[in-house]
């Protein structure tokens, strides 16, 4: 099953649960007070309609159809609220949370790509996870990416090169706490975050006031060890945020 099908299945289960709850509430409450029952029905039906409209928009965005930027923004806020429930339902029914997280990150990225920016490269931060560094390399790139000797064994060398040539700030973060500190200290206008689905989701949820473009790292050796990133994806994100081609 594709990511979007799993997302749709989880939303379908959520709507079904809401429908059953409404039926049960009506069965027990309708005899007590009609106003109370009417109130519950109105709330649940409105909730179901909002979820269904949001799901239609989500489907269109994921399928690359044209969606108005304001509608994308409202939809992303709705999905952000529903996200913990939908991912809980997905994992309860044996689906991977990562697939639901991928939908969330794609919605975030598509919304950002529906806007226009022309930031200076110096105002952009690229946050990369420590597991991009070759595991056997002992150089302390978390303190300063310029400590990299650019031996070519991992992507850190290419990212250090981008730091020099394009002037974007590149930081290697060992976790969410350090990533947050880097953002507070540097006050960027935009962030390009490279990470796995879980870390990107929490990062995007944490940073609300500036655009955060998520780029998935590749994990040919399994999670958290010798991961890598496609530098073309990073350049594409920088080009979009600066309005210049790199
Ligand atoms: S590219 Fe840099 S960080 Fe990566 S292994 Fe070589 S020296 Fe170490």
PDB file of C-alpha atoms and ligand atoms in Angstrom:
ATOM      1  CA  UNK A   1       0.000   0.000   0.000  1.00  0.00           C
ATOM      2  CA  UNK A   2       1.360   3.463  -0.857  1.00  0.00           C
ATOM      3  CA  UNK A   3       1.840   6.200   1.785  1.00  0.00           C
ATOM      4  CA  UNK A   4      -1.261   8.096   0.656  1.00  0.00           C
ATOM      5  CA  UNK A   5      -3.410   4.925   0.694  1.00  0.00           C
ATOM      6  CA  UNK A   6      -2.281   4.248   4.288  1.00  0.00           C
ATOM      7  CA  UNK A   7      -3.073   7.835   5.196  1.00  0.00           C
ATOM      8  CA  UNK A   8      -6.524   7.578   3.605  1.00  0.00           C
ATOM      9  CA  UNK A   9      -7.171   4.253   5.363  1.00  0.00           C
ATOM     10  CA  UNK A  10      -6.239   5.783   8.748  1.00  0.00           C
ATOM     11  CA  UNK A  11      -8.493   8.784   8.132  1.00  0.00           C
ATOM     12  CA  UNK A  12     -11.307   6.407   7.077  1.00  0.00           C
ATOM     13  CA  UNK A  13     -10.920   4.510  10.368  1.00  0.00           C
ATOM     14  CA  UNK A  14     -10.981   7.818  12.296  1.00  0.00           C
ATOM     15  CA  UNK A  15     -14.215   8.871  10.559  1.00  0.00           C
ATOM     16  CA  UNK A  16     -15.715   5.445  11.280  1.00  0.00           C
ATOM     17  CA  UNK A  17     -14.784   5.727  14.980  1.00  0.00           C
ATOM     18  CA  UNK A  18     -16.362   9.196  15.153  1.00  0.00           C
ATOM     19  CA  UNK A  19     -19.512   7.863  13.463  1.00  0.00           C
ATOM     20  CA  UNK A  20     -19.744   4.948  15.932  1.00  0.00           C
ATOM     21  CA  UNK A  21     -19.186   7.304  18.906  1.00  0.00           C
ATOM     22  CA  UNK A  22     -21.957   9.551  17.625  1.00  0.00           C
ATOM     23  CA  UNK A  23     -24.292   6.557  17.263  1.00  0.00           C
ATOM     24  CA  UNK A  24     -23.498   5.347  20.798  1.00  0.00           C
ATOM     25  CA  UNK A  25     -23.926   8.863  22.237  1.00  0.00           C
ATOM     26  CA  UNK A  26     -27.297   9.191  20.514  1.00  0.00           C
ATOM     27  CA  UNK A  27     -28.441   5.793  21.777  1.00  0.00           C
ATOM     28  CA  UNK A  28     -27.746   6.709  25.416  1.00  0.00           C
ATOM     29  CA  UNK A  29     -28.390  10.440  25.448  1.00  0.00           C
ATOM     30  CA  UNK A  30     -31.257  11.069  23.037  1.00  0.00           C
ATOM     31  CA  UNK A  31     -33.821  10.011  25.632  1.00  0.00           C
ATOM     32  CA  UNK A  32     -32.408  12.454  28.202  1.00  0.00           C
ATOM     33  CA  UNK A  33     -32.313  15.752  26.335  1.00  0.00           C
ATOM     34  CA  UNK A  34     -32.807  16.465  22.678  1.00  0.00           C
ATOM     35  CA  UNK A  35     -30.774  19.709  22.762  1.00  0.00           C
ATOM     36  CA  UNK A  36     -27.732  17.909  24.151  1.00  0.00           C
ATOM     37  CA  UNK A  37     -28.030  15.231  21.496  1.00  0.00           C
ATOM     38  CA  UNK A  38     -28.393  17.856  18.747  1.00  0.00           C
ATOM     39  CA  UNK A  39     -25.270  19.631  20.051  1.00  0.00           C
ATOM     40  CA  UNK A  40     -23.203  16.420  19.986  1.00  0.00           C
ATOM     41  CA  UNK A  41     -24.421  15.511  16.491  1.00  0.00           C
ATOM     42  CA  UNK A  42     -23.617  18.990  15.152  1.00  0.00           C
ATOM     43  CA  UNK A  43     -20.077  18.908  16.595  1.00  0.00           C
ATOM     44  CA  UNK A  44     -19.298  15.378  15.352  1.00  0.00           C
ATOM     45  CA  UNK A  45     -20.781  15.941  11.879  1.00  0.00           C
ATOM     46  CA  UNK A  46     -18.838  19.233  11.533  1.00  0.00           C
ATOM     47  CA  UNK A  47     -15.669  17.429  12.613  1.00  0.00           C
ATOM     48  CA  UNK A  48     -16.251  14.658  10.062  1.00  0.00           C
ATOM     49  CA  UNK A  49     -16.873  17.221   7.289  1.00  0.00           C
ATOM     50  CA  UNK A  50     -13.670  19.121   8.183  1.00  0.00           C
ATOM     51  CA  UNK A  51     -11.686  15.862   8.166  1.00  0.00           C
ATOM     52  CA  UNK A  52     -13.148  14.821   4.795  1.00  0.00           C
ATOM     53  CA  UNK A  53     -12.466  18.228   3.184  1.00  0.00           C
ATOM     54  CA  UNK A  54      -8.923  18.212   4.582  1.00  0.00           C
ATOM     55  CA  UNK A  55      -8.371  14.698   3.221  1.00  0.00           C
ATOM     56  CA  UNK A  56      -9.490  15.730  -0.266  1.00  0.00           C
ATOM     57  CA  UNK A  57      -7.029  18.656  -0.172  1.00  0.00           C
ATOM     58  CA  UNK A  58      -4.256  16.401   1.180  1.00  0.00           C
ATOM     59  CA  UNK A  59      -4.859  13.898  -1.622  1.00  0.00           C
ATOM     60  CA  UNK A  60      -4.703  16.634  -4.272  1.00  0.00           C
ATOM     61  CA  UNK A  61      -1.494  18.100  -2.813  1.00  0.00           C
ATOM     62  CA  UNK A  62       0.237  14.707  -2.616  1.00  0.00           C
ATOM     63  CA  UNK A  63      -0.857  13.889  -6.172  1.00  0.00           C
ATOM     64  CA  UNK A  64       0.678  17.169  -7.404  1.00  0.00           C
ATOM     65  CA  UNK A  65      -2.632  18.801  -8.357  1.00  0.00           C
ATOM     66  CA  UNK A  66      -3.024  22.564  -8.247  1.00  0.00           C
ATOM     67  CA  UNK A  67      -4.148  23.746  -4.792  1.00  0.00           C
ATOM     68  CA  UNK A  68      -4.409  27.354  -3.625  1.00  0.00           C
ATOM     69  CA  UNK A  69      -1.630  28.323  -1.169  1.00  0.00           C
ATOM     70  CA  UNK A  70      -4.086  29.615   1.491  1.00  0.00           C
ATOM     71  CA  UNK A  71      -6.066  26.375   1.347  1.00  0.00           C
ATOM     72  CA  UNK A  72      -2.795  24.438   1.695  1.00  0.00           C
ATOM     73  CA  UNK A  73      -1.951  26.521   4.772  1.00  0.00           C
ATOM     74  CA  UNK A  74      -5.344  25.900   6.431  1.00  0.00           C
ATOM     75  CA  UNK A  75      -5.155  22.209   5.523  1.00  0.00           C
ATOM     76  CA  UNK A  76      -1.653  21.891   6.976  1.00  0.00           C
ATOM     77  CA  UNK A  77      -2.909  23.354  10.278  1.00  0.00           C
ATOM     78  CA  UNK A  78      -5.820  20.862  10.331  1.00  0.00           C
ATOM     79  CA  UNK A  79      -3.490  17.942   9.523  1.00  0.00           C
ATOM     80  CA  UNK A  80      -1.073  19.129  12.261  1.00  0.00           C
ATOM     81  CA  UNK A  81      -3.898  18.881  14.819  1.00  0.00           C
ATOM     82  CA  UNK A  82      -5.107  15.502  13.515  1.00  0.00           C
ATOM     83  CA  UNK A  83      -1.613  14.110  12.984  1.00  0.00           C
ATOM     84  CA  UNK A  84      -1.082  12.480  16.448  1.00  0.00           C
ATOM     85  CA  UNK A  85      -4.488  10.732  16.215  1.00  0.00           C
ATOM     86  CA  UNK A  86      -3.974   9.591  12.610  1.00  0.00           C
ATOM     87  CA  UNK A  87      -0.472   8.252  13.282  1.00  0.00           C
ATOM     88  CA  UNK A  88      -1.764   6.483  16.434  1.00  0.00           C
ATOM     89  CA  UNK A  89      -4.548   4.833  14.403  1.00  0.00           C
ATOM     90  CA  UNK A  90      -2.052   3.884  11.664  1.00  0.00           C
ATOM     91  CA  UNK A  91       0.335   2.196  14.109  1.00  0.00           C
ATOM     92  CA  UNK A  92      -2.564   0.478  15.946  1.00  0.00           C
ATOM     93  CA  UNK A  93      -3.611  -1.112  12.638  1.00  0.00           C
ATOM     94  CA  UNK A  94      -0.083  -2.290  11.787  1.00  0.00           C
ATOM     95  CA  UNK A  95       0.870   0.574   9.466  1.00  0.00           C
ATOM     96  CA  UNK A  96       4.189   2.345   9.843  1.00  0.00           C
ATOM     97  CA  UNK A  97       4.146   5.799  11.436  1.00  0.00           C
ATOM     98  CA  UNK A  98       6.941   6.785   9.035  1.00  0.00           C
ATOM     99  CA  UNK A  99       4.583   6.575   6.067  1.00  0.00           C
ATOM    100  CA  UNK A 100       2.104   8.931   7.739  1.00  0.00           C
ATOM    101  CA  UNK A 101       5.000  11.227   8.717  1.00  0.00           C
ATOM    102  CA  UNK A 102       6.134  11.318   5.070  1.00  0.00           C
ATOM    103  CA  UNK A 103       2.709  12.644   4.072  1.00  0.00           C
ATOM    104  CA  UNK A 104       2.954  15.317   6.780  1.00  0.00           C
ATOM    105  CA  UNK A 105       6.422  16.425   5.618  1.00  0.00           C
ATOM    106  CA  UNK A 106       5.340  16.459   1.962  1.00  0.00           C
ATOM    107  CA  UNK A 107       2.350  18.654   2.871  1.00  0.00           C
ATOM    108  CA  UNK A 108       4.686  21.020   4.726  1.00  0.00           C
ATOM    109  CA  UNK A 109       7.146  21.173   1.810  1.00  0.00           C
ATOM    110  CA  UNK A 110       4.453  21.656  -0.825  1.00  0.00           C
ATOM    111  CA  UNK A 111       2.972  24.523   1.177  1.00  0.00           C
ATOM    112  CA  UNK A 112       6.397  26.192   1.423  1.00  0.00           C
ATOM    113  CA  UNK A 113       7.030  25.604  -2.298  1.00  0.00           C
ATOM    114  CA  UNK A 114       3.696  27.288  -3.063  1.00  0.00           C
ATOM    115  CA  UNK A 115       5.132  30.569  -1.701  1.00  0.00           C
ATOM    116  CA  UNK A 116       7.955  32.777  -3.005  1.00  0.00           C
ATOM    117  CA  UNK A 117      11.096  33.747  -1.072  1.00  0.00           C
ATOM    118  CA  UNK A 118      14.310  35.586  -1.783  1.00  0.00           C
ATOM    119  CA  UNK A 119      16.349  35.183   1.378  1.00  0.00           C
ATOM    120  CA  UNK A 120      20.059  35.890   1.488  1.00  0.00           C
ATOM    121  CA  UNK A 121      22.013  32.619   1.718  1.00  0.00           C
ATOM    122  CA  UNK A 122      23.468  33.855   5.061  1.00  0.00           C
ATOM    123  CA  UNK A 123      19.936  33.840   6.521  1.00  0.00           C
ATOM    124  CA  UNK A 124      19.448  30.145   5.735  1.00  0.00           C
ATOM    125  CA  UNK A 125      20.575  27.336   7.993  1.00  0.00           C
ATOM    126  CA  UNK A 126      21.102  23.753   6.869  1.00  0.00           C
ATOM    127  CA  UNK A 127      20.742  21.334   9.767  1.00  0.00           C
ATOM    128  CA  UNK A 128      22.153  17.896   9.203  1.00  0.00           C
ATOM    129  CA  UNK A 129      22.117  14.865  11.497  1.00  0.00           C
ATOM    130  CA  UNK A 130      25.332  13.531  12.980  1.00  0.00           C
ATOM    131  CA  UNK A 131      24.757  10.112  11.372  1.00  0.00           C
ATOM    132  CA  UNK A 132      25.626  11.648   7.952  1.00  0.00           C
ATOM    133  CA  UNK A 133      29.254  11.691   9.101  1.00  0.00           C
ATOM    134  CA  UNK A 134      31.198   8.512   8.250  1.00  0.00           C
ATOM    135  CA  UNK A 135      31.080   6.462  11.444  1.00  0.00           C
ATOM    136  CA  UNK A 136      34.844   5.829  11.565  1.00  0.00           C
ATOM    137  CA  UNK A 137      35.760   9.528  11.138  1.00  0.00           C
ATOM    138  CA  UNK A 138      36.950  11.035  14.417  1.00  0.00           C
ATOM    139  CA  UNK A 139      36.933  14.686  13.344  1.00  0.00           C
ATOM    140  CA  UNK A 140      34.720  16.951  15.490  1.00  0.00           C
ATOM    141  CA  UNK A 141      32.406  18.322  12.799  1.00  0.00           C
ATOM    142  CA  UNK A 142      29.632  19.007  15.313  1.00  0.00           C
ATOM    143  CA  UNK A 143      31.704  21.895  16.717  1.00  0.00           C
ATOM    144  CA  UNK A 144      32.613  23.264  13.316  1.00  0.00           C
ATOM    145  CA  UNK A 145      31.919  21.730   9.908  1.00  0.00           C
ATOM    146  CA  UNK A 146      35.203  23.273   8.683  1.00  0.00           C
ATOM    147  CA  UNK A 147      37.038  20.627  10.745  1.00  0.00           C
ATOM    148  CA  UNK A 148      36.121  18.210   7.917  1.00  0.00           C
ATOM    149  CA  UNK A 149      39.125  17.265   5.754  1.00  0.00           C
ATOM    150  CA  UNK A 150      36.863  16.580   2.743  1.00  0.00           C
ATOM    151  CA  UNK A 151      38.162  13.055   2.185  1.00  0.00           C
ATOM    152  CA  UNK A 152      35.002  12.188   0.190  1.00  0.00           C
ATOM    153  CA  UNK A 153      33.859   9.320   2.407  1.00  0.00           C
ATOM    154  CA  UNK A 154      30.664  11.110   3.427  1.00  0.00           C
ATOM    155  CA  UNK A 155      28.482  14.106   2.462  1.00  0.00           C
ATOM    156  CA  UNK A 156      29.956  16.388   5.151  1.00  0.00           C
ATOM    157  CA  UNK A 157      32.717  17.471   2.746  1.00  0.00           C
ATOM    158  CA  UNK A 158      30.218  18.561   0.061  1.00  0.00           C
ATOM    159  CA  UNK A 159      28.122  20.386   2.663  1.00  0.00           C
ATOM    160  CA  UNK A 160      31.234  22.173   3.999  1.00  0.00           C
ATOM    161  CA  UNK A 161      31.917  23.186   0.391  1.00  0.00           C
ATOM    162  CA  UNK A 162      28.381  24.599   0.087  1.00  0.00           C
ATOM    163  CA  UNK A 163      29.015  26.532   3.292  1.00  0.00           C
ATOM    164  CA  UNK A 164      32.058  28.140   1.620  1.00  0.00           C
ATOM    165  CA  UNK A 165      30.745  28.654  -1.918  1.00  0.00           C
ATOM    166  CA  UNK A 166      27.088  29.589  -1.304  1.00  0.00           C
ATOM    167  CA  UNK A 167      27.549  31.085   2.218  1.00  0.00           C
ATOM    168  CA  UNK A 168      24.634  29.189   3.764  1.00  0.00           C
ATOM    169  CA  UNK A 169      25.316  28.180   7.356  1.00  0.00           C
ATOM    170  CA  UNK A 170      25.638  24.435   7.808  1.00  0.00           C
ATOM    171  CA  UNK A 171      25.426  22.791  11.226  1.00  0.00           C
ATOM    172  CA  UNK A 172      25.680  19.185  12.304  1.00  0.00           C
ATOM    173  CA  UNK A 173      23.205  18.559  15.145  1.00  0.00           C
ATOM    174  CA  UNK A 174      23.468  15.552  17.438  1.00  0.00           C
ATOM    175  CA  UNK A 175      19.805  15.821  18.466  1.00  0.00           C
ATOM    176  CA  UNK A 176      16.699  17.942  18.763  1.00  0.00           C
ATOM    177  CA  UNK A 177      17.978  19.964  21.749  1.00  0.00           C
ATOM    178  CA  UNK A 178      21.133  21.057  19.935  1.00  0.00           C
ATOM    179  CA  UNK A 179      19.112  21.764  16.757  1.00  0.00           C
ATOM    180  CA  UNK A 180      16.781  24.050  18.745  1.00  0.00           C
ATOM    181  CA  UNK A 181      19.770  25.824  20.335  1.00  0.00           C
ATOM    182  CA  UNK A 182      21.385  26.385  16.924  1.00  0.00           C
ATOM    183  CA  UNK A 183      18.163  27.982  15.678  1.00  0.00           C
ATOM    184  CA  UNK A 184      17.751  30.186  18.769  1.00  0.00           C
ATOM    185  CA  UNK A 185      21.409  31.328  18.596  1.00  0.00           C
ATOM    186  CA  UNK A 186      21.502  32.000  14.844  1.00  0.00           C
ATOM    187  CA  UNK A 187      17.944  33.313  14.264  1.00  0.00           C
ATOM    188  CA  UNK A 188      17.703  32.121  10.631  1.00  0.00           C
ATOM    189  CA  UNK A 189      14.907  33.225   8.297  1.00  0.00           C
ATOM    190  CA  UNK A 190      14.575  29.708   6.869  1.00  0.00           C
ATOM    191  CA  UNK A 191      15.831  26.215   7.655  1.00  0.00           C
ATOM    192  CA  UNK A 192      16.632  23.270   5.416  1.00  0.00           C
ATOM    193  CA  UNK A 193      16.472  20.269   7.719  1.00  0.00           C
ATOM    194  CA  UNK A 194      17.922  16.898   6.747  1.00  0.00           C
ATOM    195  CA  UNK A 195      16.754  13.981   8.896  1.00  0.00           C
ATOM    196  CA  UNK A 196      14.638  10.848   9.093  1.00  0.00           C
ATOM    197  CA  UNK A 197      10.824  11.044   9.059  1.00  0.00           C
ATOM    198  CA  UNK A 198      10.504  11.101  12.862  1.00  0.00           C
ATOM    199  CA  UNK A 199      13.047  13.883  13.496  1.00  0.00           C
ATOM    200  CA  UNK A 200      11.814  15.987  10.580  1.00  0.00           C
ATOM    201  CA  UNK A 201       8.232  15.768  11.838  1.00  0.00           C
ATOM    202  CA  UNK A 202       9.145  16.896  15.360  1.00  0.00           C
ATOM    203  CA  UNK A 203      11.443  19.612  13.980  1.00  0.00           C
ATOM    204  CA  UNK A 204       8.728  21.004  11.688  1.00  0.00           C
ATOM    205  CA  UNK A 205       6.228  20.923  14.578  1.00  0.00           C
ATOM    206  CA  UNK A 206       8.720  22.761  16.844  1.00  0.00           C
ATOM    207  CA  UNK A 207       9.632  25.587  14.463  1.00  0.00           C
ATOM    208  CA  UNK A 208       6.446  27.415  13.568  1.00  0.00           C
ATOM    209  CA  UNK A 209       7.507  30.962  12.681  1.00  0.00           C
ATOM    210  CA  UNK A 210       9.894  30.366   9.771  1.00  0.00           C
ATOM    211  CA  UNK A 211       9.770  28.044   6.748  1.00  0.00           C
ATOM    212  CA  UNK A 212      11.405  24.658   7.338  1.00  0.00           C
ATOM    213  CA  UNK A 213      11.986  22.539   4.239  1.00  0.00           C
ATOM    214  CA  UNK A 214      12.414  18.885   5.117  1.00  0.00           C
ATOM    215  CA  UNK A 215      14.829  16.672   3.165  1.00  0.00           C
ATOM    216  CA  UNK A 216      14.847  12.947   3.946  1.00  0.00           C
ATOM    217  CA  UNK A 217      18.209  11.347   4.573  1.00  0.00           C
ATOM    218  CA  UNK A 218      18.925   8.019   2.900  1.00  0.00           C
ATOM    219  CA  UNK A 219      19.686   5.054   5.148  1.00  0.00           C
ATOM    220  CA  UNK A 220      21.385   2.320   3.122  1.00  0.00           C
ATOM    221  CA  UNK A 221      22.977   0.914   6.319  1.00  0.00           C
ATOM    222  CA  UNK A 222      19.847   1.127   8.464  1.00  0.00           C
ATOM    223  CA  UNK A 223      18.865   3.984  10.772  1.00  0.00           C
ATOM    224  CA  UNK A 224      21.368   6.330  12.439  1.00  0.00           C
ATOM    225  CA  UNK A 225      24.586   5.034  10.863  1.00  0.00           C
ATOM    226  CA  UNK A 226      26.424   6.228   7.752  1.00  0.00           C
ATOM    227  CA  UNK A 227      23.331   7.851   6.292  1.00  0.00           C
ATOM    228  CA  UNK A 228      23.561  10.185   3.312  1.00  0.00           C
ATOM    229  CA  UNK A 229      21.715  12.949   1.526  1.00  0.00           C
ATOM    230  CA  UNK A 230      21.333  13.896  -2.103  1.00  0.00           C
ATOM    231  CA  UNK A 231      23.218  17.225  -2.462  1.00  0.00           C
ATOM    232  CA  UNK A 232      21.043  18.016  -5.516  1.00  0.00           C
ATOM    233  CA  UNK A 233      17.995  18.105  -3.171  1.00  0.00           C
ATOM    234  CA  UNK A 234      19.830  20.534  -0.860  1.00  0.00           C
ATOM    235  CA  UNK A 235      20.836  22.782  -3.782  1.00  0.00           C
ATOM    236  CA  UNK A 236      17.258  22.728  -5.069  1.00  0.00           C
ATOM    237  CA  UNK A 237      16.015  23.871  -1.637  1.00  0.00           C
ATOM    238  CA  UNK A 238      18.648  26.657  -1.431  1.00  0.00           C
ATOM    239  CA  UNK A 239      17.795  27.827  -4.957  1.00  0.00           C
ATOM    240  CA  UNK A 240      14.106  27.984  -4.094  1.00  0.00           C
ATOM    241  CA  UNK A 241      14.606  29.894  -0.820  1.00  0.00           C
ATOM    242  CA  UNK A 242      17.071  32.391  -2.328  1.00  0.00           C
ATOM    243  CA  UNK A 243      15.410  32.724  -5.741  1.00  0.00           C
ATOM    244  CA  UNK A 244      18.807  32.033  -7.400  1.00  0.00           C
ATOM    245  CA  UNK A 245      20.055  28.938  -9.164  1.00  0.00           C
ATOM    246  CA  UNK A 246      22.892  27.035  -7.453  1.00  0.00           C
TER     247      UNK A 246
HETATM  248  S1  LIG B   1      34.192  13.901   4.415  1.00  0.00           S
HETATM  249 FE1  LIG B   1      34.881  14.931   6.304  1.00  0.00          FE
HETATM  250  S2  LIG B   1      33.533  14.220   7.920  1.00  0.00           S
HETATM  251 FE2  LIG B   1      33.285  12.811   6.191  1.00  0.00          FE
HETATM  252  S3  LIG B   1      34.724  11.167   6.634  1.00  0.00           S
HETATM  253 FE3  LIG B   1      35.811  12.616   5.349  1.00  0.00          FE
HETATM  254  S4  LIG B   1      36.836  14.014   6.770  1.00  0.00           S
HETATM  255 FE4  LIG B   1      35.311  12.875   7.959  1.00  0.00          FE
END
